[in-house]
PDB file of C-alpha atoms in Angstrom:
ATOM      1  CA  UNK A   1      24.783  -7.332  72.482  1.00 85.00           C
ATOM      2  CA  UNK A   2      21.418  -8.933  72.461  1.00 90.00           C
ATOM      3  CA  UNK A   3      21.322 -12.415  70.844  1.00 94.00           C
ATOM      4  CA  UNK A   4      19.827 -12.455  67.197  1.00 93.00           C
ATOM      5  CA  UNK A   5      16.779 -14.625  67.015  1.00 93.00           C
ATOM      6  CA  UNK A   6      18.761 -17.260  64.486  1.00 92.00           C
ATOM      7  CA  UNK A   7      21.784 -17.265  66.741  1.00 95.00           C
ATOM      8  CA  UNK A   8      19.866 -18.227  69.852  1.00 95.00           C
ATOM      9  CA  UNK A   9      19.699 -22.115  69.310  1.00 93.00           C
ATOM     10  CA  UNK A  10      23.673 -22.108  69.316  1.00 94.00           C
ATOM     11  CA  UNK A  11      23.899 -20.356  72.278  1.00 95.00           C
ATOM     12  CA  UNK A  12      20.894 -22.818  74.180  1.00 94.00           C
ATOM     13  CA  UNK A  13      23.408 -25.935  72.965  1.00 92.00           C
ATOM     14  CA  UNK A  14      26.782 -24.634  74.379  1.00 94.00           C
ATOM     15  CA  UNK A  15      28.073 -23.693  70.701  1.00 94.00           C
ATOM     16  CA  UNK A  16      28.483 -20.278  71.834  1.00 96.00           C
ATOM     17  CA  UNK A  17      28.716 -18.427  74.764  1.00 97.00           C
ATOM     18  CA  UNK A  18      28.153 -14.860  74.190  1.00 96.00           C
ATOM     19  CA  UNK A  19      27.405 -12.520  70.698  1.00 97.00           C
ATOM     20  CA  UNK A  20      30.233  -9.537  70.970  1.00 96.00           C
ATOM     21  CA  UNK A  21      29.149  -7.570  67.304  1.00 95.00           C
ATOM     22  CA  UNK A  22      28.328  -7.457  64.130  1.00 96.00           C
ATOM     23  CA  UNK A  23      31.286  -7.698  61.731  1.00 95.00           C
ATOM     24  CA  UNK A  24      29.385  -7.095  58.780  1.00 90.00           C
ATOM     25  CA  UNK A  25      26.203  -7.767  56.236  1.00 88.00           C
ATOM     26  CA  UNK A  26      25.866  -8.278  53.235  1.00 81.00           C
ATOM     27  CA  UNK A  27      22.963  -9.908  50.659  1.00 78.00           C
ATOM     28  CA  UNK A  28      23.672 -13.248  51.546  1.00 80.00           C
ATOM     29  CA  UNK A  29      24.062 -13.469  55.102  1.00 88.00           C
ATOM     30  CA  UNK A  30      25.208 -11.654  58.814  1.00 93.00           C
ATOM     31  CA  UNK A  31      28.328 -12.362  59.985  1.00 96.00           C
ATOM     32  CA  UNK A  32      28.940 -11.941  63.806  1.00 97.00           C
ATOM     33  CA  UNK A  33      31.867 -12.084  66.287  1.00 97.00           C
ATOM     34  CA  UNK A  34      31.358 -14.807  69.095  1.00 97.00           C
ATOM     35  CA  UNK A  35      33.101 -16.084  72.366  1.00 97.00           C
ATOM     36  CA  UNK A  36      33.420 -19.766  72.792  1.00 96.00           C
ATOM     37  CA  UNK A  37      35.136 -20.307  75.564  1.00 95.00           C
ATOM     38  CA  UNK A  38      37.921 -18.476  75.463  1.00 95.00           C
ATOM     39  CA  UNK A  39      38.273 -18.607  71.471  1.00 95.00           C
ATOM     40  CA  UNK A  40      36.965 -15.853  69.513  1.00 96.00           C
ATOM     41  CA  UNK A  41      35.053 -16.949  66.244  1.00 97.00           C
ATOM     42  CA  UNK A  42      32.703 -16.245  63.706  1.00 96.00           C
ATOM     43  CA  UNK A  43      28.875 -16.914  63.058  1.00 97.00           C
ATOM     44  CA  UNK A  44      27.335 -16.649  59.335  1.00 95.00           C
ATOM     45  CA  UNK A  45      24.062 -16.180  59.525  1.00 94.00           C
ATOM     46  CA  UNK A  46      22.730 -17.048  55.946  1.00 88.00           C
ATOM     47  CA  UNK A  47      19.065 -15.125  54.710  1.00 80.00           C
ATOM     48  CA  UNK A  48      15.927 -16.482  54.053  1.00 70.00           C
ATOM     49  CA  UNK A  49      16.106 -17.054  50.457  1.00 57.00           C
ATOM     50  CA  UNK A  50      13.181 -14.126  50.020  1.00 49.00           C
ATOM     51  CA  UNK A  51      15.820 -11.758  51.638  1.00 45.00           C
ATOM     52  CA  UNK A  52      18.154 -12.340  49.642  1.00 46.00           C
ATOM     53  CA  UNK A  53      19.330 -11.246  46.551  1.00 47.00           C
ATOM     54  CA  UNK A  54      22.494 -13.297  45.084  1.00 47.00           C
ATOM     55  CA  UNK A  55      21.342 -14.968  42.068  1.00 50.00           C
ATOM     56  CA  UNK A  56      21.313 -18.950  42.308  1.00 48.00           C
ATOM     57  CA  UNK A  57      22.462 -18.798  38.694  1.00 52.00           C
ATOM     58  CA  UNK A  58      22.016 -22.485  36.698  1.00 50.00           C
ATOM     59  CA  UNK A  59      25.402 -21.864  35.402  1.00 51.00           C
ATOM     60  CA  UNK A  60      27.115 -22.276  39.241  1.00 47.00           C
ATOM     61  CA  UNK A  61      24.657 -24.997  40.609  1.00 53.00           C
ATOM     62  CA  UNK A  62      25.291 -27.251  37.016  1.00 53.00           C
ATOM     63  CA  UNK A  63      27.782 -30.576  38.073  1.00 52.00           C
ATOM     64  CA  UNK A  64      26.214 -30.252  41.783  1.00 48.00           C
ATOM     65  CA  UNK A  65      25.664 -33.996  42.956  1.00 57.00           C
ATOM     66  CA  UNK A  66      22.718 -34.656  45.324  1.00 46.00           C
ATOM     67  CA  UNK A  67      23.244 -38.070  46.492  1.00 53.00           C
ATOM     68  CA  UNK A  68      19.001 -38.510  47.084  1.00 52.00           C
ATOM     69  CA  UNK A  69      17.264 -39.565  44.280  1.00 54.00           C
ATOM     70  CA  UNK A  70      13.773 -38.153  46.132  1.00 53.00           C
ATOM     71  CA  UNK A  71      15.838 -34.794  46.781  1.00 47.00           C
ATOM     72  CA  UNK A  72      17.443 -34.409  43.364  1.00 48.00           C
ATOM     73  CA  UNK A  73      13.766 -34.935  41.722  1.00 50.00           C
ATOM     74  CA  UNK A  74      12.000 -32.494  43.935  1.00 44.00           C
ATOM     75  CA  UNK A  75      15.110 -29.662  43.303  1.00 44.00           C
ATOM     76  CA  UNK A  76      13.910 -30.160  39.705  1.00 51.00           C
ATOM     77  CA  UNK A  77      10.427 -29.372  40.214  1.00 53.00           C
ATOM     78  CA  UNK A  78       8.788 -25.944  41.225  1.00 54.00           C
ATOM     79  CA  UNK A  79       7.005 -27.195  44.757  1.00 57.00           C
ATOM     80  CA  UNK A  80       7.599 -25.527  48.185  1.00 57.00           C
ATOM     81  CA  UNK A  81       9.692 -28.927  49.377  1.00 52.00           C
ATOM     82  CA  UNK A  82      11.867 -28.692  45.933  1.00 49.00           C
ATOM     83  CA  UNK A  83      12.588 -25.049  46.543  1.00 54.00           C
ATOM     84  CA  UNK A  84      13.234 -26.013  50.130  1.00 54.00           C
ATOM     85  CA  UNK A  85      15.171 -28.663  49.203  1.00 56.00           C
ATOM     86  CA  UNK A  86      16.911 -26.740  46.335  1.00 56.00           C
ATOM     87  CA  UNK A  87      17.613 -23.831  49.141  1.00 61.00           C
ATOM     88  CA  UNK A  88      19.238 -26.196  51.407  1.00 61.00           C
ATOM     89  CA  UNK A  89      21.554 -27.549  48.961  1.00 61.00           C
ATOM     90  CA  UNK A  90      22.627 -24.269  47.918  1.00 65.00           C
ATOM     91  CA  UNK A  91      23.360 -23.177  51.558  1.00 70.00           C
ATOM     92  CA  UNK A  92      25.200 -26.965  51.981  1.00 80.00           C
ATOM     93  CA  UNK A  93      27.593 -26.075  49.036  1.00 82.00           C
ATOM     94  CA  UNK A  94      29.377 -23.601  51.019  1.00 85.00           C
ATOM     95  CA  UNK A  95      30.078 -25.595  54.165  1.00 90.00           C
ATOM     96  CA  UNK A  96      30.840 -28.695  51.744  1.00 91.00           C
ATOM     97  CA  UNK A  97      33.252 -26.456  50.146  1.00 93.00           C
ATOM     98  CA  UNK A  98      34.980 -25.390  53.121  1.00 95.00           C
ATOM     99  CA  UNK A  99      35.432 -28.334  54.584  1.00 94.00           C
ATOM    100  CA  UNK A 100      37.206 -29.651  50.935  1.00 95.00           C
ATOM    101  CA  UNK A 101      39.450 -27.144  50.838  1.00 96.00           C
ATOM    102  CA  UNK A 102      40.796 -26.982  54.448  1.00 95.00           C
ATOM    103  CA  UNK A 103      41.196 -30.579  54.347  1.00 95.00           C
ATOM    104  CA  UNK A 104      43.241 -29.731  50.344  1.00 96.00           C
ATOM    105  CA  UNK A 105      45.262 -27.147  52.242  1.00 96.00           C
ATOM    106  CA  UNK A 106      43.421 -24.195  50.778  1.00 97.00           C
ATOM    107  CA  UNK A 107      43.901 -20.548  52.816  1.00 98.00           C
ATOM    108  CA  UNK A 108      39.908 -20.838  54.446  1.00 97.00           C
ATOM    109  CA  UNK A 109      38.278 -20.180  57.171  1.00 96.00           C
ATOM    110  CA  UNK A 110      38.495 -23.277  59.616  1.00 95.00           C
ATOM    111  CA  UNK A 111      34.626 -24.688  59.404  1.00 94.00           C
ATOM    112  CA  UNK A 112      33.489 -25.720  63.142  1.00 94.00           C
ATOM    113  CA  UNK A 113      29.955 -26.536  62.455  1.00 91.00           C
ATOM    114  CA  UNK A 114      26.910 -25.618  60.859  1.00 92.00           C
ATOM    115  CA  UNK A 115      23.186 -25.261  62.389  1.00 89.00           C
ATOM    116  CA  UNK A 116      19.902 -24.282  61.003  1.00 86.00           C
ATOM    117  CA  UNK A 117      21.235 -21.852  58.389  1.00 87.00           C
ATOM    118  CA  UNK A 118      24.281 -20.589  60.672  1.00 93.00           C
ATOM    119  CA  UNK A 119      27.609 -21.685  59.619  1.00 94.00           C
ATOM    120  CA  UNK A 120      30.426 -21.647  63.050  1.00 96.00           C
ATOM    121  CA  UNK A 121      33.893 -21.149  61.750  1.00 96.00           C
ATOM    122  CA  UNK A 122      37.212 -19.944  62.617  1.00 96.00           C
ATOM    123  CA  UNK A 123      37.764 -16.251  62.941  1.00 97.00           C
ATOM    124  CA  UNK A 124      40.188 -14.821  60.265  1.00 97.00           C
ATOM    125  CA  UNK A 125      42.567 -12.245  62.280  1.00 95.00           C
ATOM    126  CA  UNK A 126      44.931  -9.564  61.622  1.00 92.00           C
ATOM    127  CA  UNK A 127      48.478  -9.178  63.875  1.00 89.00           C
ATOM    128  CA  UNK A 128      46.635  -7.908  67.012  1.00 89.00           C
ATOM    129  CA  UNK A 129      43.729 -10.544  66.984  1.00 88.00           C
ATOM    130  CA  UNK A 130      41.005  -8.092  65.599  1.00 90.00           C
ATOM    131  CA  UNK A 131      39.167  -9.557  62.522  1.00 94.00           C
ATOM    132  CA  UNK A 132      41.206  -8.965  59.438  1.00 97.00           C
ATOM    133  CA  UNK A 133      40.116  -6.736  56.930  1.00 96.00           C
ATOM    134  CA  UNK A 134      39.183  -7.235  53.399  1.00 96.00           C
ATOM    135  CA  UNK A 135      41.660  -7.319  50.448  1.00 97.00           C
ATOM    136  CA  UNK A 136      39.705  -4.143  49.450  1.00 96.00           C
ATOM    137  CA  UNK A 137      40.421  -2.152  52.151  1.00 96.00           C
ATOM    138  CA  UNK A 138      44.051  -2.520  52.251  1.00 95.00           C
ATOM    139  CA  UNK A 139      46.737  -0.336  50.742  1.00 94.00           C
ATOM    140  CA  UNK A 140      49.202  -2.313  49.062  1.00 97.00           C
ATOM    141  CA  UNK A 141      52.744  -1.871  48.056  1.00 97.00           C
ATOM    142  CA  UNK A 142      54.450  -3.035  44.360  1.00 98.00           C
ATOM    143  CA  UNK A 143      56.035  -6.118  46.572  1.00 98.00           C
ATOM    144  CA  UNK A 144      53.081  -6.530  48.380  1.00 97.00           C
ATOM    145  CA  UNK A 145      51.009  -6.944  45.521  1.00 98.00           C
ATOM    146  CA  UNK A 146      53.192  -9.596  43.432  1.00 98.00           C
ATOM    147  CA  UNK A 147      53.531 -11.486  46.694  1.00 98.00           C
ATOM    148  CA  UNK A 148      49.495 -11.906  47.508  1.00 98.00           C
ATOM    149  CA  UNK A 149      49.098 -12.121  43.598  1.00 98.00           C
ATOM    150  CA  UNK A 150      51.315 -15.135  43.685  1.00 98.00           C
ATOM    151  CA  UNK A 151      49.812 -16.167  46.936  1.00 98.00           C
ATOM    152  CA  UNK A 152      45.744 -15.879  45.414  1.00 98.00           C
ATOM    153  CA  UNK A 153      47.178 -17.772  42.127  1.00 98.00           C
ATOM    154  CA  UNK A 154      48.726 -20.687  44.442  1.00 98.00           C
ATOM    155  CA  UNK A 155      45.460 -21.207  46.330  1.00 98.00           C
ATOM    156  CA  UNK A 156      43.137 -20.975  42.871  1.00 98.00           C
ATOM    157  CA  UNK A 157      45.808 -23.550  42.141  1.00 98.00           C
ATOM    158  CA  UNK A 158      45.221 -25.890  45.700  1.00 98.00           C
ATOM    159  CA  UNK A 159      41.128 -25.495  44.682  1.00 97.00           C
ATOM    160  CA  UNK A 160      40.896 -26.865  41.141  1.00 98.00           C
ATOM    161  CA  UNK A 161      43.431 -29.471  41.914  1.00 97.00           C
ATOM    162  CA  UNK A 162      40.968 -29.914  44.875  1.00 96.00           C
ATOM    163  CA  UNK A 163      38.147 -29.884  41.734  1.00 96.00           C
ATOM    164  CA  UNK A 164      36.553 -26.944  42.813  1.00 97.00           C
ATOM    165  CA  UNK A 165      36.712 -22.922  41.347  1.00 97.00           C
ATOM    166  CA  UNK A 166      35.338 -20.079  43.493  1.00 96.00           C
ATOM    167  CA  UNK A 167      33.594 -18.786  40.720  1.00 93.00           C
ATOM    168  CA  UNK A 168      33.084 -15.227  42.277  1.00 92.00           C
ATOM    169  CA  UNK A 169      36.451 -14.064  43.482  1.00 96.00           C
ATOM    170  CA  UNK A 170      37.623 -10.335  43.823  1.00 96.00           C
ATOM    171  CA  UNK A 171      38.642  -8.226  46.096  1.00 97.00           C
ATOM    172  CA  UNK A 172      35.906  -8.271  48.676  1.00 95.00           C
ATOM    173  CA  UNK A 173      35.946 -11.763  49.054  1.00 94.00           C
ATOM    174  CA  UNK A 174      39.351 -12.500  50.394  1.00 98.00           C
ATOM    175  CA  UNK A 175      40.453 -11.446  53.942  1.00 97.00           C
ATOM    176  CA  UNK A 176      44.178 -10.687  54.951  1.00 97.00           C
ATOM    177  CA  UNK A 177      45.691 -11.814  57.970  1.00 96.00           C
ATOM    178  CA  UNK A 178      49.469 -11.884  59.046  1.00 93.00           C
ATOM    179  CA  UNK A 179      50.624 -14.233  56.919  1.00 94.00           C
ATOM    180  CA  UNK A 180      48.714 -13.006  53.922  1.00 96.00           C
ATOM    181  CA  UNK A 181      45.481 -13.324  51.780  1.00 98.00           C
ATOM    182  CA  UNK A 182      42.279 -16.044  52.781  1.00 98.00           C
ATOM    183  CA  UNK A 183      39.413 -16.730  50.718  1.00 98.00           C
ATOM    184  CA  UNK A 184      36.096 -16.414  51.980  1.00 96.00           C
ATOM    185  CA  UNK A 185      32.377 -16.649  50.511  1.00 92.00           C
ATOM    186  CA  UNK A 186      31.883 -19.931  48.869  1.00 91.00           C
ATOM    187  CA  UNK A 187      28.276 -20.476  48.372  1.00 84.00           C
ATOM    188  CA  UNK A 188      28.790 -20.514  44.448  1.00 86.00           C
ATOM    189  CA  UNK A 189      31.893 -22.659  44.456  1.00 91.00           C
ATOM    190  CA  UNK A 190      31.635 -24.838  41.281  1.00 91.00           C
ATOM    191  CA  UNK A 191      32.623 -28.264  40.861  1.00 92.00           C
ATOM    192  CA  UNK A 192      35.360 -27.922  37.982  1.00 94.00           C
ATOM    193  CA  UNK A 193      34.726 -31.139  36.115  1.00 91.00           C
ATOM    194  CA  UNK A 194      31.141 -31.281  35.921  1.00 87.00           C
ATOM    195  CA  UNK A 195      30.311 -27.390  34.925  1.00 90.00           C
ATOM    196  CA  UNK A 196      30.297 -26.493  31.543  1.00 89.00           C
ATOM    197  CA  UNK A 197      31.470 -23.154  32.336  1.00 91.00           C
ATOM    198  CA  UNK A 198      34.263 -23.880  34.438  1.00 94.00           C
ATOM    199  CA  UNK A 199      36.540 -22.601  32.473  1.00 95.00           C
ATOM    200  CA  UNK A 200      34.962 -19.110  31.919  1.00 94.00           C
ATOM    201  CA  UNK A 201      34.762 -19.029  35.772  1.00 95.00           C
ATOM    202  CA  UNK A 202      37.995 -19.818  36.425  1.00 97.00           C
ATOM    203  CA  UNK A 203      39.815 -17.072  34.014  1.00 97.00           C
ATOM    204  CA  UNK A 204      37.719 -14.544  35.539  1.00 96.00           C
ATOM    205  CA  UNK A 205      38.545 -15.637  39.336  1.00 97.00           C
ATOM    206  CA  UNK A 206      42.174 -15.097  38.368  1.00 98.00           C
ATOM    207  CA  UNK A 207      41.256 -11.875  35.808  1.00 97.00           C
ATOM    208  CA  UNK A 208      39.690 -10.278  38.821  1.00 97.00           C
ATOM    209  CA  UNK A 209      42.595 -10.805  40.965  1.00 98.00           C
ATOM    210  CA  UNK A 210      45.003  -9.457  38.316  1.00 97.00           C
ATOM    211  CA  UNK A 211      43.462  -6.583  37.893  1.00 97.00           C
ATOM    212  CA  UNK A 212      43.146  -5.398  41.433  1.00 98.00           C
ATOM    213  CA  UNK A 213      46.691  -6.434  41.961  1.00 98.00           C
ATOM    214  CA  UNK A 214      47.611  -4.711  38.739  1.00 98.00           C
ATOM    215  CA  UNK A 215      46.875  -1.389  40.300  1.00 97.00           C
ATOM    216  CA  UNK A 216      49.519  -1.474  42.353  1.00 97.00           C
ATOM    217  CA  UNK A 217      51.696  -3.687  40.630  1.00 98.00           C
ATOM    218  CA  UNK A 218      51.215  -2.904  36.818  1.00 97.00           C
ATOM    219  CA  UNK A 219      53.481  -5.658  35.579  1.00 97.00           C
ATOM    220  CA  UNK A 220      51.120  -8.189  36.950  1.00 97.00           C
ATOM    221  CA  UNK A 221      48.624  -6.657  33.886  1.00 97.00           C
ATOM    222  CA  UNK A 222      50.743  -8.280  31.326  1.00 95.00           C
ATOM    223  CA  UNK A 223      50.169 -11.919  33.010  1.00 96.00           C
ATOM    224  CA  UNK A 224      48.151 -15.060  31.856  1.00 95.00           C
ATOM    225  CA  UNK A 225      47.837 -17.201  35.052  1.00 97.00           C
ATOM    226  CA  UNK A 226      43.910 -18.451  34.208  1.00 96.00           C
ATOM    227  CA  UNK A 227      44.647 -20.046  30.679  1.00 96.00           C
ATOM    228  CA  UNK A 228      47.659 -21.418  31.416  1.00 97.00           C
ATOM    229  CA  UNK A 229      46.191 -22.900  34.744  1.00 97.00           C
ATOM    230  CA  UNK A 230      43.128 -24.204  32.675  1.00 97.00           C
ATOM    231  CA  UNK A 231      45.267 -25.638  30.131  1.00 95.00           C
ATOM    232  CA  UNK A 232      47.479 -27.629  32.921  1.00 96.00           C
ATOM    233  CA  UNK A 233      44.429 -28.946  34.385  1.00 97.00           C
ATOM    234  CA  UNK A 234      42.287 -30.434  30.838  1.00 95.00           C
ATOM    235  CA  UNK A 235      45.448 -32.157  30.232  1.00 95.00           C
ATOM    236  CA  UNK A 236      45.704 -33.458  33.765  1.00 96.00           C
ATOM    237  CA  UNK A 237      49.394 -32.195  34.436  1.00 96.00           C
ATOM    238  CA  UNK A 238      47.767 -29.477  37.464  1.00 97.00           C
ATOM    239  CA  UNK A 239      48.824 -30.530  40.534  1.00 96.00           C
ATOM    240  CA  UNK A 240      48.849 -28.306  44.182  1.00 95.00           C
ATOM    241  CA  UNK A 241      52.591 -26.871  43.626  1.00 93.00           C
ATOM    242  CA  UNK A 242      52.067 -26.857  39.927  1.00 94.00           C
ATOM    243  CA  UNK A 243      55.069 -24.245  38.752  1.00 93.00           C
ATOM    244  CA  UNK A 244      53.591 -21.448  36.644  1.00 95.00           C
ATOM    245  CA  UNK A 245      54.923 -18.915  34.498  1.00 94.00           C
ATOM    246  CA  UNK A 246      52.190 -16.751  33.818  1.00 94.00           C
ATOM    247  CA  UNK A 247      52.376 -16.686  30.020  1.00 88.00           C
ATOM    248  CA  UNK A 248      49.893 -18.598  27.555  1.00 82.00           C
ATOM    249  CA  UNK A 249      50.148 -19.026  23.898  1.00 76.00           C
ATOM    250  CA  UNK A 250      47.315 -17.642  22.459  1.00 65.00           C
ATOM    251  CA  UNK A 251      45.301 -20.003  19.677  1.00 59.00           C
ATOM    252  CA  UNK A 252      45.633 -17.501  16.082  1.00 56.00           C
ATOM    253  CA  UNK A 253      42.494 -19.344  15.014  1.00 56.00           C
ATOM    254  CA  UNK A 254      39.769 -16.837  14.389  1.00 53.00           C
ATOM    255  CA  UNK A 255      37.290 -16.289  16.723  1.00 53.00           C
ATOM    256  CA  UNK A 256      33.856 -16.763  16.381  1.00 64.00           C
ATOM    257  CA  UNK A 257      31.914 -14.024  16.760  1.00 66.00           C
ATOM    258  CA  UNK A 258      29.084 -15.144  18.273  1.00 67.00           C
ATOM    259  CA  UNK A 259      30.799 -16.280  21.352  1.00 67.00           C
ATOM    260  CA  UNK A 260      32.880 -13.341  21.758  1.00 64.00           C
ATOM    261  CA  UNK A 261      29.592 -11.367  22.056  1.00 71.00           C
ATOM    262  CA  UNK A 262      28.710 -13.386  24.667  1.00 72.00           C
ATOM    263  CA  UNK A 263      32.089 -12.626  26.178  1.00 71.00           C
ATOM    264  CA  UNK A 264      31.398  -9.358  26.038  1.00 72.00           C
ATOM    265  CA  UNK A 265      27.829  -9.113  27.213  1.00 72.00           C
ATOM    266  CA  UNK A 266      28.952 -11.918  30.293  1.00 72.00           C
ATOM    267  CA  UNK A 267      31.707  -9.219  30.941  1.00 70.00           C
ATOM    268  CA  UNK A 268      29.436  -6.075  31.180  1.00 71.00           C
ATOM    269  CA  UNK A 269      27.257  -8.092  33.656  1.00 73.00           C
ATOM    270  CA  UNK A 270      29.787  -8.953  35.563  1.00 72.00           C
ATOM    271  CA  UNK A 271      31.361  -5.837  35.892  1.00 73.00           C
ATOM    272  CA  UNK A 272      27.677  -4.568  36.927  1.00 74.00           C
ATOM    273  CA  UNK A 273      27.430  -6.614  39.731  1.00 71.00           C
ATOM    274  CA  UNK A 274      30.665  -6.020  40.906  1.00 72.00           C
ATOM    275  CA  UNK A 275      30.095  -2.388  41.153  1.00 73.00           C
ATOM    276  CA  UNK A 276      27.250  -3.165  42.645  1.00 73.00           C
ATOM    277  CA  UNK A 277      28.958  -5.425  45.362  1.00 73.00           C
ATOM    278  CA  UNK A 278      30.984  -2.831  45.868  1.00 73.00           C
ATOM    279  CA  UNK A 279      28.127  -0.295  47.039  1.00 72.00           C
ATOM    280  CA  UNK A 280      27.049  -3.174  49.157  1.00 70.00           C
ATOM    281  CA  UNK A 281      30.304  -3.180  51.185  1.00 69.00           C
ATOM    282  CA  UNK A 282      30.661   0.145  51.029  1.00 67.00           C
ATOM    283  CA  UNK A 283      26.622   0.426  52.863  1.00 65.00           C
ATOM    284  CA  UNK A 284      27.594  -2.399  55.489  1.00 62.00           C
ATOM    285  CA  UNK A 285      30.964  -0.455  56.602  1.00 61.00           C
ATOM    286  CA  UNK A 286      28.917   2.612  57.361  1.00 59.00           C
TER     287      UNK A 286
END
C-alpha cells in the first residue's frame, strides 16, 4: 500500500521497510502492519490532538511526574508550547508504560521504538502468525473464560505491583494470541500511588473484565478480585504472584450517600463510553 504521510520518516531511516495494511483505527490513533526485515510488526500512528477525541481526563494524568521544571510549568498553563508540551507527555505515557511493564513481566506488546508520534512495537499474533484478534471478537468457552479471567487478574496483578493500573480495560483492549490474553492501549495508564482515584480505576479494570468473562462463565459474577487486590496492595503485602481468592469482606459501615451518587453517575458515564467504544470498533471492522 502507499506509505501514510506520518509513516514515511520511518521508512527514510531503515525502521521499516514496507507498509502491508491497515489493521485498524480507532479515536486515538492508526495502527498498521509493517515488514522489517523479515519480522512482521506493528506501527501506531497516534492523532493530532484536534482529531482526536479520547478525553485527557485530570483524573488519569494526576501523579504524572515531569522531570522539567520549565515543562511541568508550561503543562500548567493554557499556551500553544504548554498544550504542546502537555500533548507530548500524554502520548510519552504510553510508550513509558510499555516499556515498565515488559521489563515487570506484564503480557504487552514488545515496544521497539517510538518516532514523531508513531510508536514501533511487536506484533501480537494468533497460531498462524496473522494479527490476533480482540478479546471481543472471540467466542469463549466456560474453561476458557476462568482461564483468561485468571490470566487478566494475574497481569492487573504484575501492573500495580509494577505501580501502574490501566485505568481503561475491557474487552476491546486486550488481544489474544496462542498462549492467551495481552493488554494493549495504555495512553491513560495511571501511576497507582500518586492518583487519588486509583482505586476506583482499578475495581473497574477488574469489574469490566468480570463481567465480560461472566457471560460465559457466570460463576466468575460472584467474584471480588479488585477489592481484595486493592486491599493487598495499601497494606503493602501485593506482590507479582500474590495468591488470590477472589472474595472480600465487605465494610457494614453505612455508606455515604453522597459518594455513592457519584458511584453511580461515574458508572453511567462509563458505561456510555463504553458503548460508545464499542460502535467505534464495530465502524473500524467494517
Amino acid at each position: 500500500m502507499k506509505v501514510p504521510k506520518r509513516l514515511q520518516p520511518l521508512v527514510d531511516d531503515g525502521m521499516v521497510d514496507e507498509v502491508l495494511y491497515q489493521l485498524m483505527s480507532g479515536k486515538e490513533a492508526q495502527v498498521y502492519v509493517v515488514r522489517c526485515g523479515d519480522t512482521l510488526r506493528c506501527a501506531k500512528v497516534f492523532k493530532e490532538a484536534q482529531k482526536r477525541s479520547f478525553k485527557q481526563a485530570v483524573e488519569y494524568q494526576e501523579g504524572r511526574k515531569v522531570r522539567n521544571s520549565r515543562r511541568a510549568r508550561a503543562m500548567g498553563k493554557k499556551t500553544r508550547y504548554g498544550q504542546k508540551e502537555q500533548e507530548d507527555a500524554w502520548l510519552n505515557a504510553e510508550v513509558d508504560a510499555l516499556y515498565r511493564l515488559a521489563a515487570a513481566g506484564v503480557r504487552v506488546p514488545e515496544p521497539l521504538g517510538f518516532v514523531d508520534g508513531v510508536l514501533l512495537m511487536e506484533l501480537v499474533a494468533d497460531e498462524e502468525g496473522k494479527a490476533a484478534p480482540r478479546l471481543d471478537d472471540v467466542t469463549l468457552s466456560p474453561e476458557q473464560a476462568r482461564d483468561y479471567h485468571a490470566q487478566v487478574v494475574a497481569e492487573v496483578v504484575r501492573m500495580l505491583s509494577a505501580g501502574l493500573i490501566h485505568g481503561d480495560l475491557s474487552e476491546f483492549n486486550v488481544l489474544v494470541d496462542r498462549n492467551g490474553p495481552v493488554i494493549i492501549d495504555l495512553p491513560q495508564a495511571v501511576n497507582a500511588a500518586g492518583n487519588n482515584n486509583a482505586e476506583r480505576m482499578l475495581e473497574r479494570d477488574v469489574d469490566n473484565m468480570r463481567r465480560y468473562f461472566g457471560r460465559f462463565a457466570p460463576e466468575l459474577l460472584k467474584t471480588d478480585y479488585g477489592k481484595e487486590i486493592w486491599a493487598l496492595y495499601e497494606a503493602g503485602r501485593l506482590h507479582p504472584d500474590s495468591k488470590l481468592t477472589g472474595r472480600f469482606e465487605h465494610s457494614d459501615v453505612a455508606a455515604n450517600v453522597d459518594e455513592l451518587m457519584e458511584i453511580i453517575d461515574a458508572a453511567k458515564e462509563e458505561e456510555w463510553e463504553r458503548q460508545e467504544r464499542r460502535r467505534d470498533a464495530e465502524e473500524g471492522d467494517e
